[in-house]
């Protein structure tokens, strides 16, 4: 019976018996020292390939998001992105221009973060992928909870400003 080499470099009899020796392992695999080093041209080609791979991943993600995500969820995502931009602008203004009425900054930034959290909760509850976890909560109930939470949040924010 002829010994047949496998992908691991071990013969079928060595695999079935579970015995390996250093000679049997190195016979099927190339030693690590024999691997060629990458040149500068190869490194730039590799980085170009990596950039193309990341571009392809981003393109595939965006295409799948556009195709598979319902319009309602896209609207919620756009509002969440808006809240992130508003929070970043508020923080940038506080750093650059100062924070003289600090309670105003805290109120505005707290409202932004709180609204983001409430919107994330709404997105989770209304997403079709999470339907099995929120069987007793309808989309209308989740939206009503979102509205009530937003009203309470903004009531406290307005009271905190003075």
CSV table of N, CA and C in Angstrom, one decimal:
chain,number,residue,atom,x,y,z
A,1,UNK,N,0.9,-1.2,0.0
A,1,UNK,CA,0.0,0.0,0.0
A,1,UNK,C,0.9,1.2,0.0
A,2,UNK,N,0.7,2.1,-0.9
A,2,UNK,CA,1.5,3.3,-1.0
A,2,UNK,C,1.0,4.4,-0.1
A,3,UNK,N,2.0,5.1,0.5
A,3,UNK,CA,1.6,6.1,1.5
A,3,UNK,C,1.3,7.4,0.7
A,4,UNK,N,0.2,8.0,1.0
A,4,UNK,CA,-0.3,9.1,0.3
A,4,UNK,C,-0.1,10.4,1.2
A,5,UNK,N,0.5,11.4,0.7
A,5,UNK,CA,0.7,12.7,1.5
A,5,UNK,C,-0.6,13.4,1.6
A,6,UNK,N,-0.8,14.0,2.7
A,6,UNK,CA,-2.1,14.8,2.9
A,6,UNK,C,-1.7,16.3,3.0
A,7,UNK,N,-2.7,17.1,3.2
A,7,UNK,CA,-2.4,18.6,3.3
A,7,UNK,C,-1.6,18.9,4.6
A,8,UNK,N,-1.6,18.1,5.6
A,8,UNK,CA,-0.8,18.4,6.7
A,8,UNK,C,0.7,17.9,6.6
A,9,UNK,N,1.0,17.2,5.5
A,9,UNK,CA,2.3,16.7,5.3
A,9,UNK,C,2.6,15.3,6.0
A,10,UNK,N,1.5,14.7,6.5
A,10,UNK,CA,1.7,13.4,7.2
A,10,UNK,C,1.1,12.4,6.3
A,11,UNK,N,1.6,11.2,6.3
A,11,UNK,CA,1.1,10.1,5.5
A,11,UNK,C,-0.2,9.6,6.2
A,12,UNK,N,-1.0,8.9,5.5
A,12,UNK,CA,-2.3,8.4,6.0
A,12,UNK,C,-2.0,7.4,7.2
A,13,UNK,N,-0.9,6.7,7.1
A,13,UNK,CA,-0.7,5.8,8.2
A,13,UNK,C,-0.2,6.5,9.5
A,14,UNK,N,0.5,7.6,9.3
A,14,UNK,CA,0.9,8.4,10.4
A,14,UNK,C,-0.3,9.1,11.1
A,15,UNK,N,-1.2,9.6,10.2
A,15,UNK,CA,-2.4,10.3,10.7
A,15,UNK,C,-3.3,9.3,11.5
A,16,UNK,N,-3.4,8.1,11.0
A,16,UNK,CA,-4.3,7.1,11.7
A,16,UNK,C,-3.7,6.6,12.9
A,17,UNK,N,-2.4,6.5,13.0
A,17,UNK,CA,-1.7,6.0,14.2
A,17,UNK,C,-1.5,7.1,15.2
A,18,UNK,N,-1.5,8.3,14.8
A,18,UNK,CA,-1.4,9.4,15.7
A,18,UNK,C,0.1,9.7,16.1
A,19,UNK,N,1.0,8.9,15.4
A,19,UNK,CA,2.4,9.1,15.7
A,19,UNK,C,3.1,10.0,14.7
A,20,UNK,N,3.8,11.0,15.2
A,20,UNK,CA,4.6,11.9,14.3
A,20,UNK,C,6.0,12.0,14.8
A,21,UNK,N,6.9,12.1,14.0
A,21,UNK,CA,8.3,12.4,14.3
A,21,UNK,C,8.7,13.7,13.7
A,22,UNK,N,9.8,14.3,14.2
A,22,UNK,CA,10.2,15.5,13.6
A,22,UNK,C,10.6,15.3,12.1
A,23,UNK,N,11.1,14.2,11.7
A,23,UNK,CA,11.5,14.0,10.3
A,23,UNK,C,10.2,13.9,9.5
A,24,UNK,N,9.1,13.3,10.0
A,24,UNK,CA,7.9,13.2,9.2
A,24,UNK,C,7.2,14.5,9.0
A,25,UNK,N,7.3,15.4,10.0
A,25,UNK,CA,6.7,16.7,9.9
A,25,UNK,C,7.4,17.6,9.0
A,26,UNK,N,8.8,17.6,9.1
A,26,UNK,CA,9.5,18.5,8.3
A,26,UNK,C,9.6,18.0,6.8
A,27,UNK,N,9.4,16.7,6.6
A,27,UNK,CA,9.4,16.2,5.2
A,27,UNK,C,8.3,16.8,4.4
A,28,UNK,N,7.2,17.1,4.9
A,28,UNK,CA,6.1,17.5,4.1
A,28,UNK,C,5.9,19.0,4.2
A,29,UNK,N,6.6,19.7,5.1
A,29,UNK,CA,6.4,21.2,5.2
A,29,UNK,C,7.7,21.9,4.9
A,30,UNK,N,7.6,23.0,4.3
A,30,UNK,CA,8.8,23.8,4.1
A,30,UNK,C,9.3,24.5,5.4
A,31,UNK,N,10.6,24.5,5.6
A,31,UNK,CA,11.0,25.1,6.8
A,31,UNK,C,10.8,26.6,6.8
A,32,UNK,N,10.6,27.2,8.0
A,32,UNK,CA,10.3,28.6,8.1
A,32,UNK,C,11.4,29.5,7.6
A,33,UNK,N,12.6,29.1,7.7
A,33,UNK,CA,13.8,29.9,7.3
A,33,UNK,C,13.8,30.0,5.8
A,34,UNK,N,13.2,29.1,5.1
A,34,UNK,CA,13.3,29.1,3.6
A,34,UNK,C,12.3,30.0,3.0
A,35,UNK,N,11.4,30.6,3.8
A,35,UNK,CA,10.4,31.4,3.2
A,35,UNK,C,11.0,32.7,2.7
A,36,UNK,N,10.7,33.2,1.5
A,36,UNK,CA,11.4,34.4,1.0
A,36,UNK,C,10.9,35.6,1.7
A,37,UNK,N,11.7,36.6,1.9
A,37,UNK,CA,11.3,37.9,2.5
A,37,UNK,C,10.7,38.8,1.4
A,38,UNK,N,9.8,39.6,1.8
A,38,UNK,CA,9.1,40.5,0.9
A,38,UNK,C,10.0,41.7,0.5
A,39,UNK,N,10.0,42.0,-0.7
A,39,UNK,CA,10.7,43.2,-1.1
A,39,UNK,C,9.8,44.4,-1.0
A,40,UNK,N,10.4,45.6,-1.2
A,40,UNK,CA,9.6,46.9,-1.2
A,40,UNK,C,8.5,46.9,-2.2
A,41,UNK,N,8.8,46.3,-3.4
A,41,UNK,CA,7.8,46.3,-4.4
A,41,UNK,C,6.6,45.4,-4.0
A,42,UNK,N,7.0,44.3,-3.4
A,42,UNK,CA,5.9,43.3,-3.0
A,42,UNK,C,5.1,43.9,-1.8
A,43,UNK,N,5.8,44.7,-1.0
A,43,UNK,CA,5.1,45.3,0.2
A,43,UNK,C,4.1,46.4,-0.3
A,44,UNK,N,4.5,47.1,-1.4
A,44,UNK,CA,3.5,48.1,-1.9
A,44,UNK,C,2.4,47.5,-2.6
A,45,UNK,N,2.7,46.4,-3.3
A,45,UNK,CA,1.6,45.6,-3.9
A,45,UNK,C,0.6,45.0,-2.9
A,46,UNK,N,1.2,44.6,-1.8
A,46,UNK,CA,0.4,44.0,-0.7
A,46,UNK,C,-0.5,45.1,-0.1
A,47,UNK,N,0.0,46.3,0.1
A,47,UNK,CA,-0.8,47.4,0.7
A,47,UNK,C,-1.9,47.8,-0.3
A,48,UNK,N,-1.5,47.8,-1.6
A,48,UNK,CA,-2.6,48.1,-2.7
A,48,UNK,C,-3.6,47.0,-2.6
A,49,UNK,N,-3.3,45.8,-2.5
A,49,UNK,CA,-4.2,44.7,-2.4
A,49,UNK,C,-5.1,44.9,-1.1
A,50,UNK,N,-4.5,45.2,0.0
A,50,UNK,CA,-5.2,45.4,1.2
A,50,UNK,C,-6.2,46.6,1.1
A,51,UNK,N,-5.8,47.7,0.4
A,51,UNK,CA,-6.7,48.8,0.2
A,51,UNK,C,-7.8,48.4,-0.7
A,52,UNK,N,-7.5,47.6,-1.7
A,52,UNK,CA,-8.6,47.1,-2.6
A,52,UNK,C,-9.6,46.2,-1.8
A,53,UNK,N,-9.0,45.4,-0.9
A,53,UNK,CA,-9.8,44.5,-0.1
A,53,UNK,C,-10.8,45.3,0.8
A,54,UNK,N,-10.2,46.4,1.4
A,54,UNK,CA,-11.0,47.2,2.3
A,54,UNK,C,-12.1,47.9,1.5
A,55,UNK,N,-11.7,48.4,0.3
A,55,UNK,CA,-12.7,49.1,-0.5
A,55,UNK,C,-13.8,48.1,-0.9
A,56,UNK,N,-13.4,46.9,-1.2
A,56,UNK,CA,-14.4,45.9,-1.6
A,56,UNK,C,-15.3,45.5,-0.4
A,57,UNK,N,-14.8,45.4,0.8
A,57,UNK,CA,-15.6,45.1,2.0
A,57,UNK,C,-16.5,46.3,2.2
A,58,UNK,N,-16.1,47.5,2.1
A,58,UNK,CA,-17.0,48.7,2.4
A,58,UNK,C,-18.1,48.7,1.3
A,59,UNK,N,-17.7,48.5,0.1
A,59,UNK,CA,-18.7,48.5,-1.0
A,59,UNK,C,-19.7,47.4,-0.8
A,60,UNK,N,-19.3,46.2,-0.5
A,60,UNK,CA,-20.2,45.1,-0.2
A,60,UNK,C,-21.1,45.4,1.0
A,61,UNK,N,-20.6,46.0,2.0
A,61,UNK,CA,-21.4,46.3,3.2
A,61,UNK,C,-22.4,47.3,2.8
A,62,UNK,N,-22.0,48.4,2.1
A,62,UNK,CA,-22.9,49.4,1.7
A,62,UNK,C,-24.0,48.9,0.8
A,63,UNK,N,-23.7,48.1,-0.2
A,63,UNK,CA,-24.7,47.5,-1.1
A,63,UNK,C,-25.6,46.6,-0.3
A,64,UNK,N,-25.1,45.8,0.6
A,64,UNK,CA,-26.0,44.9,1.4
A,64,UNK,C,-26.9,45.7,2.3
A,65,UNK,N,-26.4,46.8,2.8
A,65,UNK,CA,-27.2,47.7,3.7
A,65,UNK,C,-28.3,48.3,2.9
A,66,UNK,N,-28.0,48.8,1.7
A,66,UNK,CA,-29.0,49.5,0.9
A,66,UNK,C,-30.1,48.5,0.4
A,67,UNK,N,-29.6,47.3,0.1
A,67,UNK,CA,-30.6,46.3,-0.4
A,67,UNK,C,-31.5,45.7,0.6
A,68,UNK,N,-30.9,45.3,1.8
A,68,UNK,CA,-31.6,44.5,2.8
A,68,UNK,C,-32.2,45.3,3.9
A,69,UNK,N,-31.9,46.6,4.1
A,69,UNK,CA,-32.4,47.3,5.3
A,69,UNK,C,-33.7,48.0,4.9
A,70,UNK,N,-34.7,47.9,5.8
A,70,UNK,CA,-36.0,48.6,5.5
A,70,UNK,C,-35.8,50.1,5.6
A,71,UNK,N,-36.6,50.8,4.9
A,71,UNK,CA,-36.6,52.3,4.9
A,71,UNK,C,-36.7,52.9,6.2
A,72,UNK,N,-37.5,52.3,7.1
A,72,UNK,CA,-37.8,52.8,8.4
A,72,UNK,C,-36.5,52.8,9.2
A,73,UNK,N,-35.7,51.7,9.1
A,73,UNK,CA,-34.5,51.5,9.8
A,73,UNK,C,-33.4,52.5,9.3
A,74,UNK,N,-33.4,52.7,8.0
A,74,UNK,CA,-32.5,53.7,7.4
A,74,UNK,C,-32.7,55.1,7.9
A,75,UNK,N,-34.0,55.4,8.1
A,75,UNK,CA,-34.4,56.7,8.6
A,75,UNK,C,-33.9,56.9,10.1
A,76,UNK,N,-34.0,55.8,10.9
A,76,UNK,CA,-33.5,55.8,12.2
A,76,UNK,C,-32.0,56.0,12.3
A,77,UNK,N,-31.4,55.2,11.4
A,77,UNK,CA,-29.9,55.3,11.3
A,77,UNK,C,-29.4,56.7,10.9
A,78,UNK,N,-30.1,57.3,10.0
A,78,UNK,CA,-29.8,58.7,9.6
A,78,UNK,C,-29.9,59.7,10.8
A,79,UNK,N,-31.0,59.5,11.5
A,79,UNK,CA,-31.2,60.4,12.7
A,79,UNK,C,-30.1,60.1,13.8
A,80,UNK,N,-29.7,58.9,13.9
A,80,UNK,CA,-28.6,58.6,14.9
A,80,UNK,C,-27.3,59.2,14.4
A,81,UNK,N,-27.0,59.1,13.1
A,81,UNK,CA,-25.8,59.8,12.5
A,81,UNK,C,-25.9,61.3,12.8
A,82,UNK,N,-27.0,61.9,12.6
A,82,UNK,CA,-27.2,63.3,12.9
A,82,UNK,C,-26.9,63.6,14.3
A,83,UNK,N,-27.4,62.8,15.2
A,83,UNK,CA,-27.1,63.0,16.7
A,83,UNK,C,-25.6,62.9,17.0
A,84,UNK,N,-24.9,62.0,16.3
A,84,UNK,CA,-23.5,61.9,16.6
A,84,UNK,C,-22.8,63.1,16.1
A,85,UNK,N,-23.2,63.7,14.9
A,85,UNK,CA,-22.6,64.9,14.4
A,85,UNK,C,-22.8,66.1,15.3
A,86,UNK,N,-24.1,66.2,15.8
A,86,UNK,CA,-24.4,67.3,16.7
A,86,UNK,C,-23.7,67.2,18.0
A,87,UNK,N,-23.5,66.0,18.6
A,87,UNK,CA,-22.8,65.8,19.8
A,87,UNK,C,-21.3,66.2,19.6
A,88,UNK,N,-20.7,65.8,18.5
A,88,UNK,CA,-19.3,66.1,18.2
A,88,UNK,C,-19.1,67.6,18.0
A,89,UNK,N,-20.1,68.3,17.3
A,89,UNK,CA,-20.0,69.7,17.2
A,89,UNK,C,-20.1,70.5,18.5
A,90,UNK,N,-21.0,70.0,19.4
A,90,UNK,CA,-21.2,70.6,20.7
A,90,UNK,C,-19.9,70.5,21.5
A,91,UNK,N,-19.3,69.3,21.5
A,91,UNK,CA,-18.1,69.1,22.2
A,91,UNK,C,-16.9,69.9,21.6
A,92,UNK,N,-16.8,70.0,20.3
A,92,UNK,CA,-15.8,70.8,19.7
A,92,UNK,C,-16.0,72.3,20.0
A,93,UNK,N,-17.2,72.8,20.0
A,93,UNK,CA,-17.4,74.1,20.4
A,93,UNK,C,-17.0,74.4,21.8
A,94,UNK,N,-17.3,73.4,22.7
A,94,UNK,CA,-17.0,73.6,24.1
A,94,UNK,C,-15.4,73.6,24.3
A,95,UNK,N,-14.7,72.8,23.5
A,95,UNK,CA,-13.3,72.8,23.6
A,95,UNK,C,-12.7,74.1,23.0
A,96,UNK,N,-13.2,74.6,21.9
A,96,UNK,CA,-12.6,75.7,21.2
A,96,UNK,C,-13.0,77.1,21.8
A,97,UNK,N,-14.3,77.2,22.0
A,97,UNK,CA,-14.9,78.5,22.4
A,97,UNK,C,-15.0,78.7,23.9
A,98,UNK,N,-14.8,77.6,24.7
A,98,UNK,CA,-15.0,77.7,26.1
A,98,UNK,C,-16.4,77.2,26.5
A,99,UNK,N,-16.5,77.0,27.8
A,99,UNK,CA,-17.8,76.4,28.3
A,99,UNK,C,-18.3,77.3,29.4
A,100,UNK,N,-18.4,78.6,29.1
A,100,UNK,CA,-18.9,79.5,30.2
A,100,UNK,C,-20.2,79.1,30.8
A,101,UNK,N,-21.3,79.0,30.0
A,101,UNK,CA,-22.5,78.5,30.7
A,101,UNK,C,-22.4,77.0,30.6
A,102,UNK,N,-21.7,76.4,31.6
A,102,UNK,CA,-21.4,75.0,31.6
A,102,UNK,C,-22.7,74.2,31.7
A,103,UNK,N,-23.7,74.7,32.4
A,103,UNK,CA,-24.9,73.9,32.5
A,103,UNK,C,-25.6,73.8,31.1
A,104,UNK,N,-25.4,74.9,30.3
A,104,UNK,CA,-26.0,74.8,28.9
A,104,UNK,C,-25.3,73.7,28.1
A,105,UNK,N,-24.0,73.7,28.2
A,105,UNK,CA,-23.3,72.6,27.5
A,105,UNK,C,-23.7,71.3,27.9
A,106,UNK,N,-23.8,71.1,29.3
A,106,UNK,CA,-24.2,69.8,29.8
A,106,UNK,C,-25.6,69.4,29.4
A,107,UNK,N,-26.5,70.4,29.4
A,107,UNK,CA,-27.9,70.1,28.9
A,107,UNK,C,-27.9,69.7,27.5
A,108,UNK,N,-27.2,70.5,26.6
A,108,UNK,CA,-27.3,70.2,25.2
A,108,UNK,C,-26.6,68.8,24.9
A,109,UNK,N,-25.4,68.6,25.5
A,109,UNK,CA,-24.7,67.3,25.2
A,109,UNK,C,-25.5,66.2,25.8
A,110,UNK,N,-26.1,66.4,27.0
A,110,UNK,CA,-26.9,65.3,27.6
A,110,UNK,C,-28.1,65.0,26.8
A,111,UNK,N,-28.7,66.0,26.3
A,111,UNK,CA,-29.9,65.8,25.4
A,111,UNK,C,-29.5,65.0,24.2
A,112,UNK,N,-28.4,65.3,23.6
A,112,UNK,CA,-27.9,64.6,22.4
A,112,UNK,C,-27.6,63.1,22.7
A,113,UNK,N,-26.9,62.9,23.8
A,113,UNK,CA,-26.6,61.5,24.2
A,113,UNK,C,-27.8,60.7,24.6
A,114,UNK,N,-28.7,61.4,25.3
A,114,UNK,CA,-29.9,60.7,25.7
A,114,UNK,C,-30.8,60.4,24.6
A,115,UNK,N,-30.9,61.3,23.6
A,115,UNK,CA,-31.7,61.0,22.4
A,115,UNK,C,-31.1,59.9,21.6
A,116,UNK,N,-29.8,59.9,21.5
A,116,UNK,CA,-29.1,58.8,20.8
A,116,UNK,C,-29.5,57.4,21.4
A,117,UNK,N,-29.4,57.4,22.8
A,117,UNK,CA,-29.7,56.1,23.5
A,117,UNK,C,-31.2,55.7,23.2
A,118,UNK,N,-32.1,56.7,23.3
A,118,UNK,CA,-33.5,56.4,23.1
A,118,UNK,C,-33.7,55.9,21.6
A,119,UNK,N,-33.1,56.5,20.7
A,119,UNK,CA,-33.2,56.1,19.3
A,119,UNK,C,-32.6,54.8,19.0
A,120,UNK,N,-31.5,54.5,19.7
A,120,UNK,CA,-30.9,53.1,19.6
A,120,UNK,C,-31.9,52.1,20.1
A,121,UNK,N,-32.5,52.4,21.2
A,121,UNK,CA,-33.5,51.5,21.8
A,121,UNK,C,-34.7,51.3,20.8
A,122,UNK,N,-35.1,52.4,20.2
A,122,UNK,CA,-36.2,52.2,19.2
A,122,UNK,C,-35.7,51.4,18.0
A,123,UNK,N,-34.5,51.6,17.5
A,123,UNK,CA,-34.0,50.8,16.4
A,123,UNK,C,-33.9,49.3,16.8
A,124,UNK,N,-33.5,49.0,17.9
A,124,UNK,CA,-33.4,47.6,18.4
A,124,UNK,C,-34.8,47.0,18.4
A,125,UNK,N,-35.7,47.7,19.0
A,125,UNK,CA,-37.1,47.1,19.1
A,125,UNK,C,-37.8,47.0,17.8
A,126,UNK,N,-37.5,47.8,16.9
A,126,UNK,CA,-38.3,47.7,15.6
A,126,UNK,C,-37.5,47.0,14.5
A,127,UNK,N,-36.3,46.5,14.7
A,127,UNK,CA,-35.6,45.8,13.7
A,127,UNK,C,-36.2,44.4,13.5
A,128,UNK,N,-36.3,44.0,12.3
A,128,UNK,CA,-36.9,42.7,11.9
A,128,UNK,C,-36.1,41.6,12.4
A,129,UNK,N,-34.8,41.7,12.5
A,129,UNK,CA,-33.9,40.7,13.0
A,129,UNK,C,-34.1,40.4,14.5
A,130,UNK,N,-34.7,41.3,15.3
A,130,UNK,CA,-34.9,41.2,16.7
A,130,UNK,C,-36.4,40.9,17.0
A,131,UNK,N,-37.1,40.5,16.0
A,131,UNK,CA,-38.6,40.3,16.2
A,131,UNK,C,-38.8,39.2,17.2
A,132,UNK,N,-38.0,38.2,17.2
A,132,UNK,CA,-38.2,37.1,18.2
A,132,UNK,C,-38.0,37.5,19.6
A,133,UNK,N,-37.2,38.5,19.9
A,133,UNK,CA,-36.9,38.9,21.2
A,133,UNK,C,-37.9,39.9,21.8
A,134,UNK,N,-38.6,40.6,20.9
A,134,UNK,CA,-39.6,41.6,21.3
A,134,UNK,C,-41.0,41.2,20.7
A,135,UNK,N,-41.4,40.0,21.1
A,135,UNK,CA,-42.7,39.5,20.5
A,135,UNK,C,-43.9,40.3,21.1
A,136,UNK,N,-43.8,40.7,22.3
A,136,UNK,CA,-45.0,41.4,22.9
A,136,UNK,C,-45.0,42.9,22.7
A,137,UNK,N,-44.0,43.4,22.0
A,137,UNK,CA,-43.9,44.9,21.8
A,137,UNK,C,-44.1,45.2,20.3
A,138,UNK,N,-45.2,45.9,20.0
A,138,UNK,CA,-45.4,46.2,18.6
A,138,UNK,C,-44.6,47.4,18.2
A,139,UNK,N,-44.5,47.7,16.9
A,139,UNK,CA,-43.8,48.9,16.5
A,139,UNK,C,-44.4,50.2,17.0
A,140,UNK,N,-45.7,50.2,17.1
A,140,UNK,CA,-46.4,51.4,17.6
A,140,UNK,C,-46.1,51.6,19.0
A,141,UNK,N,-46.1,50.5,19.8
A,141,UNK,CA,-45.7,50.6,21.2
A,141,UNK,C,-44.3,51.1,21.4
A,142,UNK,N,-43.4,50.6,20.6
A,142,UNK,CA,-42.0,51.0,20.8
A,142,UNK,C,-41.8,52.5,20.4
A,143,UNK,N,-42.6,53.0,19.4
A,143,UNK,CA,-42.5,54.4,19.0
A,143,UNK,C,-43.1,55.2,20.1
A,144,UNK,N,-44.2,54.8,20.7
A,144,UNK,CA,-44.9,55.5,21.8
A,144,UNK,C,-43.9,55.6,23.0
A,145,UNK,N,-43.2,54.5,23.3
A,145,UNK,CA,-42.2,54.6,24.4
A,145,UNK,C,-41.1,55.5,24.1
A,146,UNK,N,-40.7,55.6,22.8
A,146,UNK,CA,-39.7,56.5,22.4
A,146,UNK,C,-40.1,58.0,22.6
A,147,UNK,N,-41.3,58.3,22.2
A,147,UNK,CA,-41.9,59.6,22.3
A,147,UNK,C,-42.0,60.0,23.8
A,148,UNK,N,-42.5,59.1,24.6
A,148,UNK,CA,-42.6,59.5,26.1
A,148,UNK,C,-41.3,59.6,26.7
A,149,UNK,N,-40.3,58.8,26.4
A,149,UNK,CA,-39.0,58.9,26.9
A,149,UNK,C,-38.3,60.2,26.4
A,150,UNK,N,-38.6,60.6,25.2
A,150,UNK,CA,-38.0,61.8,24.7
A,150,UNK,C,-38.6,63.0,25.4
A,151,UNK,N,-39.9,63.0,25.6
A,151,UNK,CA,-40.5,64.1,26.3
A,151,UNK,C,-40.0,64.3,27.8
A,152,UNK,N,-39.8,63.1,28.5
A,152,UNK,CA,-39.2,63.2,29.8
A,152,UNK,C,-37.8,63.7,29.8
A,153,UNK,N,-37.0,63.2,28.8
A,153,UNK,CA,-35.6,63.6,28.7
A,153,UNK,C,-35.6,65.1,28.5
A,154,UNK,N,-36.3,65.7,27.6
A,154,UNK,CA,-36.3,67.1,27.3
A,154,UNK,C,-36.9,67.9,28.4
A,155,UNK,N,-37.8,67.4,29.1
A,155,UNK,CA,-38.3,68.1,30.3
A,155,UNK,C,-37.2,68.3,31.3
A,156,UNK,N,-36.4,67.3,31.6
A,156,UNK,CA,-35.3,67.5,32.5
A,156,UNK,C,-34.2,68.3,31.9
A,157,UNK,N,-33.9,68.3,30.7
A,157,UNK,CA,-32.9,69.1,30.0
A,157,UNK,C,-33.3,70.6,30.1
A,158,UNK,N,-34.5,70.9,29.9
A,158,UNK,CA,-34.9,72.3,29.9
A,158,UNK,C,-34.9,72.8,31.4
A,159,UNK,N,-35.2,72.0,32.3
A,159,UNK,CA,-35.2,72.4,33.7
A,159,UNK,C,-33.7,72.5,34.2
A,160,UNK,N,-32.8,71.8,33.6
A,160,UNK,CA,-31.4,71.9,34.0
A,160,UNK,C,-30.7,73.1,33.5
A,161,UNK,N,-31.2,73.7,32.4
A,161,UNK,CA,-30.6,74.9,31.8
A,161,UNK,C,-30.9,76.1,32.7
A,162,UNK,N,-32.1,76.1,33.4
A,162,UNK,CA,-32.6,77.2,34.3
A,162,UNK,C,-33.4,78.1,33.5
